[in-house]
Amino acid sequence: MLYVMVDYIVVGTGLAGICFTEKLASEGKSFIVIDNEKRSSSLQAGGMYNPVVLKRFTEVWKVGEQLAIAKPFYAKLEEKLGAKFMHEIPLYRRLVSIEEQNNWFQAADRPNLESYLSSNLDRQEIKGVLSPYGFGVVNETGYVDTKVLISKYRALLHQEGVYRVEAFDFDQLSFDNEKVVYKDIEAKHIVFAEGFGMLNNPFFKELPLDGTKGEVMVVKIPDLNIDFILKANVFLIPLGDNHYKVGATYNWEDKTDDVSKEGLEELIAGLKEVVDLDFEVVQHSAGVRPTVKDRRPLLGRSLQSDRIHVMNGLGTRGVLLGPFLADKLYNNIENKMPLEENLSIHRYKKFKLK
């Protein structure tokens, strides 16, 4: 058989797969990407990024480093794809009590948060928005239109002849100390970035990928006029033309991508709590986020071979984590840089390296 020789095989074209593939491209590595395109929570994601955990007013773990990598990464990718998908806009956190106002002021005074949280509340009255205690303004926020990103990136992979739309067949994968072979492809390494599909991967299925189903909807609200992300019990992201993305629900039991009546009702109830205007539901979608029980990502090589790797567990913060983790995994594979324990799969007993 005549083999196609590449440096890497990447399985998956969600946020994780795209970020790692683009890291390979930037480093001049050759690759082939495989995805059956049947399931990707990234397509349904809100795509919002935010440096602060707004329930507790704490800084997101290593967010400064994540932002420093993600911003230029997406800017270069927009130029490469000739498409706009990253939108840097502020986030307004609706405050619901005097106590929350006080908590906001205390958080805004902390040295690690002062660059992200405005020290002054925004008390503007916005037609149709219920906000008697005003808003706290968060900077360094925005959203990535994941549907635009993924569709454009897949199209580029097709155009460059490095994309195969098929279900990965593990029976066709073999490996030794020097390489992996999949059908007619011979590569130095393979990276699995399958999202929730990892539970069917024989090399990594025992990792504690929990999966959290999320539902979002797109609504049309003709009388609402905001140009920022509004965060209350739900978030509202302005998409233009009076359309807003509203999300998201959290369901730890249902692992399907099917929308539910209960999910829609929860989204509508959350929207009505903050917006007192007529609206029309235009779209309702669902996906299972690849979340991990300890809320940390999954990076590393399999116990069976140092040629087989995983990048998963991006959870609800994939927009910022994706480029950051792609850098970490690439440097681990190519430059033998060790992974931090709270990123590596080898933090788990069953996956401890000897």
Tab-separated table of C-alpha atoms in Angstrom:
chain	number	residue	atom	x	y	z
A	1	MET	CA	0.000	0.000	0.000
A	2	LEU	CA	1.129	3.541	-0.812
A	3	TYR	CA	0.923	5.557	2.408
A	4	VAL	CA	0.213	9.252	2.884
A	5	MET	CA	3.031	10.453	5.164
A	6	VAL	CA	2.241	13.267	7.641
A	7	ASP	CA	3.412	14.472	11.016
A	8	TYR	CA	-0.001	14.295	12.682
A	9	ILE	CA	-3.487	12.880	12.447
A	10	VAL	CA	-6.046	15.013	14.309
A	11	VAL	CA	-9.466	13.557	15.104
A	12	GLY	CA	-12.134	16.220	15.627
A	13	THR	CA	-13.005	19.659	14.287
A	14	GLY	CA	-14.615	21.257	17.310
A	15	LEU	CA	-12.794	24.023	19.164
A	16	ALA	CA	-10.152	21.648	20.545
A	17	GLY	CA	-9.410	20.064	17.185
A	18	ILE	CA	-9.277	23.370	15.340
A	19	CYS	CA	-6.988	24.978	17.918
A	20	PHE	CA	-4.540	22.097	17.837
A	21	THR	CA	-4.630	21.765	14.056
A	22	GLU	CA	-3.974	25.473	13.636
A	23	LYS	CA	-1.071	25.231	16.085
A	24	LEU	CA	0.378	22.517	13.847
A	25	ALA	CA	-0.103	24.722	10.789
A	26	SER	CA	1.666	27.643	12.476
A	27	GLU	CA	4.619	25.376	13.280
A	28	GLY	CA	4.892	24.039	9.738
A	29	LYS	CA	3.755	20.519	10.597
A	30	SER	CA	1.838	18.369	8.105
A	31	PHE	CA	-1.457	16.783	9.094
A	32	ILE	CA	-4.692	15.108	8.090
A	33	VAL	CA	-7.894	15.840	10.025
A	34	ILE	CA	-10.724	13.338	10.452
A	35	ASP	CA	-14.265	14.038	11.696
A	36	ASN	CA	-17.655	12.530	10.995
A	37	GLU	CA	-19.309	15.935	11.660
A	38	LYS	CA	-22.186	14.235	13.456
A	39	ARG	CA	-21.678	15.628	16.932
A	40	SER	CA	-19.919	18.775	18.137
A	41	SER	CA	-20.964	20.753	21.183
A	42	SER	CA	-18.814	23.611	19.851
A	43	LEU	CA	-21.393	24.225	17.124
A	44	GLN	CA	-24.094	24.859	19.727
A	45	ALA	CA	-21.917	26.731	22.206
A	46	GLY	CA	-22.587	30.266	23.302
A	47	GLY	CA	-18.963	30.982	22.495
A	48	MET	CA	-18.729	33.595	25.252
A	49	TYR	CA	-15.444	34.324	26.981
A	50	ASN	CA	-15.065	36.147	30.277
A	51	PRO	CA	-12.083	36.437	32.646
A	52	VAL	CA	-14.136	36.407	35.873
A	53	VAL	CA	-16.275	33.751	37.566
A	54	LEU	CA	-19.273	35.991	38.144
A	55	LYS	CA	-21.015	33.830	40.719
A	56	ARG	CA	-18.140	34.215	43.155
A	57	PHE	CA	-16.341	37.244	41.662
A	58	THR	CA	-13.063	35.370	41.304
A	59	GLU	CA	-10.472	35.350	38.534
A	60	VAL	CA	-10.595	32.487	36.030
A	61	TRP	CA	-7.565	30.207	36.416
A	62	LYS	CA	-4.564	31.545	34.429
A	63	VAL	CA	-6.861	33.812	32.441
A	64	GLY	CA	-4.139	36.386	31.751
A	65	GLU	CA	-2.057	33.766	29.993
A	66	GLN	CA	-5.103	32.430	28.171
A	67	LEU	CA	-6.111	35.883	26.873
A	68	ALA	CA	-2.556	36.654	25.759
A	69	ILE	CA	-2.569	33.527	23.571
A	70	ALA	CA	-6.200	33.514	22.430
A	71	LYS	CA	-6.543	37.084	21.151
A	72	PRO	CA	-3.718	36.987	18.574
A	73	PHE	CA	-4.607	33.377	17.739
A	74	TYR	CA	-8.162	34.248	16.699
A	75	ALA	CA	-7.114	37.497	15.003
A	76	LYS	CA	-4.653	35.618	12.771
A	77	LEU	CA	-7.220	32.908	12.095
A	78	GLU	CA	-9.838	35.484	11.066
A	79	GLU	CA	-7.359	36.910	8.575
A	80	LYS	CA	-6.467	33.457	7.293
A	81	LEU	CA	-10.113	32.419	6.834
A	82	GLY	CA	-11.304	35.809	5.578
A	83	ALA	CA	-14.149	35.741	8.074
A	84	LYS	CA	-15.218	37.656	11.177
A	85	PHE	CA	-16.079	35.416	14.108
A	86	MET	CA	-14.454	37.001	17.187
A	87	HIS	CA	-16.410	39.868	18.703
A	88	GLU	CA	-14.828	41.834	21.553
A	89	ILE	CA	-17.668	43.494	23.461
A	90	PRO	CA	-18.132	44.270	27.174
A	91	LEU	CA	-20.250	42.197	29.511
A	92	TYR	CA	-22.799	43.790	31.826
A	93	ARG	CA	-23.554	41.732	34.917
A	94	ARG	CA	-27.002	42.589	36.279
A	95	LEU	CA	-26.884	43.111	40.035
A	96	VAL	CA	-29.940	42.122	42.060
A	97	SER	CA	-29.341	43.482	45.574
A	98	ILE	CA	-27.375	45.909	47.717
A	99	GLU	CA	-25.327	42.929	48.903
A	100	GLU	CA	-24.305	42.114	45.322
A	101	GLN	CA	-23.341	45.743	44.764
A	102	ASN	CA	-21.093	45.614	47.822
A	103	ASN	CA	-19.570	42.325	46.686
A	104	TRP	CA	-18.869	43.904	43.305
A	105	PHE	CA	-17.054	46.886	44.823
A	106	GLN	CA	-14.954	44.587	47.003
A	107	ALA	CA	-14.012	42.416	44.032
A	108	ALA	CA	-13.189	45.400	41.820
A	109	ASP	CA	-10.658	46.563	44.441
A	110	ARG	CA	-8.676	43.327	44.305
A	111	PRO	CA	-5.382	43.710	42.397
A	112	ASN	CA	-5.983	40.620	40.262
A	113	LEU	CA	-9.471	41.780	39.210
A	114	GLU	CA	-9.172	45.567	38.923
A	115	SER	CA	-8.248	45.415	35.230
A	116	TYR	CA	-11.353	43.332	34.488
A	117	LEU	CA	-14.058	44.815	36.728
A	118	SER	CA	-15.139	48.442	36.453
A	119	SER	CA	-15.031	50.177	39.845
A	120	ASN	CA	-18.159	52.180	38.980
A	121	LEU	CA	-21.594	50.668	38.481
A	122	ASP	CA	-23.515	51.441	35.319
A	123	ARG	CA	-26.956	52.622	36.390
A	124	GLN	CA	-28.395	53.441	32.990
A	125	GLU	CA	-32.009	52.575	32.382
A	126	ILE	CA	-32.426	50.338	29.368
A	127	LYS	CA	-35.849	49.958	27.839
A	128	GLY	CA	-37.290	46.582	28.721
A	129	VAL	CA	-34.398	45.486	30.967
A	130	LEU	CA	-35.240	44.914	34.629
A	131	SER	CA	-32.218	46.264	36.539
A	132	PRO	CA	-33.095	48.299	39.665
A	133	TYR	CA	-29.600	47.797	41.144
A	134	GLY	CA	-27.640	48.566	37.990
A	135	PHE	CA	-24.871	46.664	36.247
A	136	GLY	CA	-21.282	45.752	36.921
A	137	VAL	CA	-19.193	46.080	33.750
A	138	VAL	CA	-16.624	43.402	32.883
A	139	ASN	CA	-13.840	44.127	30.400
A	140	GLU	CA	-11.776	41.718	28.240
A	141	THR	CA	-14.966	39.874	27.293
A	142	GLY	CA	-16.748	38.925	24.087
A	143	TYR	CA	-17.772	35.901	22.078
A	144	VAL	CA	-16.623	33.710	19.224
A	145	ASP	CA	-19.211	32.734	16.637
A	146	THR	CA	-18.313	29.064	16.692
A	147	LYS	CA	-20.565	28.147	13.772
A	148	VAL	CA	-18.761	30.585	11.485
A	149	LEU	CA	-15.357	29.461	12.758
A	150	ILE	CA	-16.021	25.742	12.387
A	151	SER	CA	-17.733	25.949	8.978
A	152	LYS	CA	-14.991	28.165	7.537
A	153	TYR	CA	-12.207	26.041	8.976
A	154	ARG	CA	-13.699	22.814	7.673
A	155	ALA	CA	-14.034	24.439	4.249
A	156	LEU	CA	-10.342	25.407	4.359
A	157	LEU	CA	-9.327	21.863	5.285
A	158	HIS	CA	-11.392	20.540	2.363
A	159	GLN	CA	-9.801	23.074	0.027
A	160	GLU	CA	-6.308	22.055	1.113
A	161	GLY	CA	-7.115	18.360	0.693
A	162	VAL	CA	-6.305	17.435	4.285
A	163	TYR	CA	-9.803	16.622	5.570
A	164	ARG	CA	-11.679	13.340	5.668
A	165	VAL	CA	-15.325	13.289	6.721
A	166	GLU	CA	-15.775	9.838	8.199
A	167	ALA	CA	-16.276	8.050	11.486
A	168	PHE	CA	-12.948	7.048	12.969
A	169	ASP	CA	-12.508	3.260	12.921
A	170	PHE	CA	-10.274	2.205	15.799
A	171	ASP	CA	-9.894	-1.265	14.304
A	172	GLN	CA	-7.935	0.366	11.473
A	173	LEU	CA	-5.396	2.003	13.803
A	174	SER	CA	-2.033	0.380	14.536
A	175	PHE	CA	1.096	1.768	16.135
A	176	ASP	CA	4.654	1.042	17.205
A	177	ASN	CA	7.411	3.028	18.871
A	178	GLU	CA	7.992	5.205	15.803
A	179	LYS	CA	4.602	5.868	14.230
A	180	VAL	CA	0.870	5.340	14.004
A	181	VAL	CA	-0.851	3.950	10.914
A	182	TYR	CA	-4.508	4.564	10.100
A	183	LYS	CA	-5.776	3.037	6.858
A	184	ASP	CA	-3.513	4.651	4.231
A	185	ILE	CA	-2.060	7.337	6.543
A	186	GLU	CA	1.246	7.040	8.358
A	187	ALA	CA	1.908	9.694	11.005
A	188	LYS	CA	4.320	10.393	13.822
A	189	HIS	CA	1.471	11.176	16.218
A	190	ILE	CA	-2.311	11.097	16.500
A	191	VAL	CA	-4.293	13.528	18.662
A	192	PHE	CA	-7.880	12.777	19.628
A	193	ALA	CA	-9.982	15.918	20.145
A	194	GLU	CA	-13.400	14.293	19.973
A	195	GLY	CA	-15.280	16.095	22.726
A	196	PHE	CA	-17.938	13.935	24.359
A	197	GLY	CA	-17.254	11.236	21.756
A	198	MET	CA	-14.123	10.343	23.730
A	199	LEU	CA	-16.256	7.946	25.779
A	200	ASN	CA	-16.087	5.571	22.786
A	201	ASN	CA	-12.308	5.869	22.464
A	202	PRO	CA	-10.594	2.667	23.713
A	203	PHE	CA	-7.437	4.581	24.694
A	204	PHE	CA	-9.141	7.204	26.838
A	205	LYS	CA	-12.683	6.035	27.618
A	206	GLU	CA	-11.866	5.469	31.301
A	207	LEU	CA	-11.059	9.127	31.869
A	208	PRO	CA	-13.715	10.905	33.988
A	209	LEU	CA	-15.354	12.850	31.186
A	210	ASP	CA	-18.742	13.644	32.651
A	211	GLY	CA	-20.523	15.650	29.974
A	212	THR	CA	-23.002	18.438	30.680
A	213	LYS	CA	-25.847	19.047	28.296
A	214	GLY	CA	-26.540	22.665	27.463
A	215	GLU	CA	-29.404	24.218	25.541
A	216	VAL	CA	-29.449	27.671	23.953
A	217	MET	CA	-31.921	29.611	21.865
A	218	VAL	CA	-31.822	32.493	19.437
A	219	VAL	CA	-34.596	35.039	19.890
A	220	LYS	CA	-35.729	38.143	18.064
A	221	ILE	CA	-36.479	41.116	20.341
A	222	PRO	CA	-37.346	44.116	18.134
A	223	ASP	CA	-37.521	46.650	20.996
A	224	LEU	CA	-34.294	45.691	22.784
A	225	ASN	CA	-31.266	47.771	21.934
A	226	ILE	CA	-28.044	46.636	23.609
A	227	ASP	CA	-24.545	46.304	22.197
A	228	PHE	CA	-23.055	44.334	25.086
A	229	ILE	CA	-23.426	40.868	26.590
A	230	LEU	CA	-26.084	40.957	29.300
A	231	LYS	CA	-25.524	38.421	32.081
A	232	ALA	CA	-28.213	37.517	34.589
A	233	ASN	CA	-29.498	33.989	35.273
A	234	VAL	CA	-29.099	33.619	31.522
A	235	PHE	CA	-26.811	35.472	29.140
A	236	LEU	CA	-27.921	37.485	26.117
A	237	ILE	CA	-25.431	37.956	23.295
A	238	PRO	CA	-26.348	40.509	20.602
A	239	LEU	CA	-26.041	38.947	17.141
A	240	GLY	CA	-27.313	41.920	15.115
A	241	ASP	CA	-30.623	42.606	13.379
A	242	ASN	CA	-32.503	42.423	16.725
A	243	HIS	CA	-31.395	38.814	17.264
A	244	TYR	CA	-29.883	37.548	20.527
A	245	LYS	CA	-28.434	34.248	21.637
A	246	VAL	CA	-29.797	33.210	25.047
A	247	GLY	CA	-28.303	30.512	27.240
A	248	ALA	CA	-27.530	28.289	28.741
A	249	THR	CA	-29.001	25.375	30.647
A	250	TYR	CA	-27.053	22.731	32.555
A	251	ASN	CA	-28.252	19.133	32.594
A	252	TRP	CA	-25.970	16.485	34.112
A	253	GLU	CA	-28.246	13.507	33.402
A	254	ASP	CA	-29.279	13.748	29.741
A	255	LYS	CA	-26.341	13.009	27.403
A	256	THR	CA	-28.200	13.485	24.101
A	257	ASP	CA	-28.076	16.388	21.670
A	258	ASP	CA	-31.879	16.534	21.550
A	259	VAL	CA	-33.623	19.742	22.540
A	260	SER	CA	-36.175	19.459	25.333
A	261	LYS	CA	-39.373	21.178	26.313
A	262	GLU	CA	-37.972	21.616	29.837
A	263	GLY	CA	-34.803	23.243	28.507
A	264	LEU	CA	-36.756	25.683	26.367
A	265	GLU	CA	-39.053	26.579	29.250
A	266	GLU	CA	-36.035	27.223	31.496
A	267	LEU	CA	-34.456	29.522	28.896
A	268	ILE	CA	-37.692	31.432	28.356
A	269	ALA	CA	-38.228	31.828	32.121
A	270	GLY	CA	-34.666	33.097	32.533
A	271	LEU	CA	-35.119	35.596	29.707
A	272	LYS	CA	-38.387	36.899	31.168
A	273	GLU	CA	-36.678	37.519	34.516
A	274	VAL	CA	-34.409	40.126	32.940
A	275	VAL	CA	-36.226	41.370	29.809
A	276	ASP	CA	-39.802	42.658	29.884
A	277	LEU	CA	-40.333	42.814	26.118
A	278	ASP	CA	-42.066	40.746	23.478
A	279	PHE	CA	-39.784	38.235	21.787
A	280	GLU	CA	-39.902	35.443	19.230
A	281	VAL	CA	-37.942	32.188	19.543
A	282	VAL	CA	-36.139	31.737	16.224
A	283	GLN	CA	-33.946	28.727	17.009
A	284	HIS	CA	-33.468	26.206	19.807
A	285	SER	CA	-30.445	23.863	19.938
A	286	ALA	CA	-28.563	21.582	22.326
A	287	GLY	CA	-25.198	19.904	22.766
A	288	VAL	CA	-23.205	18.027	25.393
A	289	ARG	CA	-20.222	19.962	26.699
A	290	PRO	CA	-17.091	17.885	27.380
A	291	THR	CA	-16.854	18.630	31.088
A	292	VAL	CA	-14.682	16.856	33.657
A	293	LYS	CA	-15.576	16.169	37.275
A	294	ASP	CA	-12.616	18.133	38.647
A	295	ARG	CA	-13.265	20.952	36.135
A	296	ARG	CA	-9.803	20.650	34.607
A	297	PRO	CA	-8.888	19.726	31.015
A	298	LEU	CA	-7.604	16.388	29.764
A	299	LEU	CA	-4.218	16.481	28.038
A	300	GLY	CA	-1.587	13.835	27.588
A	301	ARG	CA	-0.550	10.598	25.975
A	302	SER	CA	-2.084	7.182	26.338
A	303	LEU	CA	-0.513	4.470	28.456
A	304	GLN	CA	-0.333	2.232	25.383
A	305	SER	CA	1.836	4.530	23.271
A	306	ASP	CA	3.605	7.884	23.418
A	307	ARG	CA	2.346	8.401	19.847
A	308	ILE	CA	-1.315	8.603	20.892
A	309	HIS	CA	-2.572	11.759	22.619
A	310	VAL	CA	-5.763	13.426	23.844
A	311	MET	CA	-6.983	17.021	24.069
A	312	ASN	CA	-10.357	17.216	25.720
A	313	GLY	CA	-12.369	18.531	28.643
A	314	LEU	CA	-12.542	22.175	27.551
A	315	GLY	CA	-15.939	22.446	29.254
A	316	THR	CA	-17.704	25.796	29.319
A	317	ARG	CA	-14.603	27.940	28.740
A	318	GLY	CA	-13.342	26.409	25.515
A	319	VAL	CA	-12.897	29.685	23.629
A	320	LEU	CA	-10.036	30.786	25.884
A	321	LEU	CA	-8.785	27.352	26.872
A	322	GLY	CA	-8.487	25.992	23.319
A	323	PRO	CA	-5.468	27.984	22.066
A	324	PHE	CA	-3.822	27.826	25.520
A	325	LEU	CA	-4.127	24.031	25.740
A	326	ALA	CA	-3.050	23.521	22.133
A	327	ASP	CA	0.218	25.308	22.978
A	328	LYS	CA	0.675	23.166	26.079
A	329	LEU	CA	0.053	19.856	24.312
A	330	TYR	CA	2.175	20.750	21.275
A	331	ASN	CA	5.147	21.672	23.466
A	332	ASN	CA	4.660	18.516	25.489
A	333	ILE	CA	4.795	16.336	22.371
A	334	GLU	CA	7.435	18.162	20.346
A	335	ASN	CA	9.632	19.760	23.011
A	336	LYS	CA	9.139	17.305	25.881
A	337	MET	CA	7.849	20.081	28.128
A	338	PRO	CA	5.999	18.444	31.052
A	339	LEU	CA	2.322	19.146	31.513
A	340	GLU	CA	1.113	20.691	34.738
A	341	GLU	CA	-0.506	18.104	36.956
A	342	ASN	CA	-3.944	19.727	36.846
A	343	LEU	CA	-3.915	19.563	33.026
A	344	SER	CA	-2.451	16.108	32.542
A	345	ILE	CA	-4.534	12.949	32.397
A	346	HIS	CA	-1.795	11.312	34.453
A	347	ARG	CA	-3.188	12.987	37.563
A	348	TYR	CA	-5.651	10.108	37.651
A	349	LYS	CA	-4.617	6.850	39.257
A	350	LYS	CA	-5.549	4.648	36.300
A	351	PHE	CA	-3.494	6.816	33.956
A	352	LYS	CA	-0.377	7.279	36.104
A	353	LEU	CA	2.795	6.950	34.066
A	354	LYS	CA	5.289	4.487	35.497
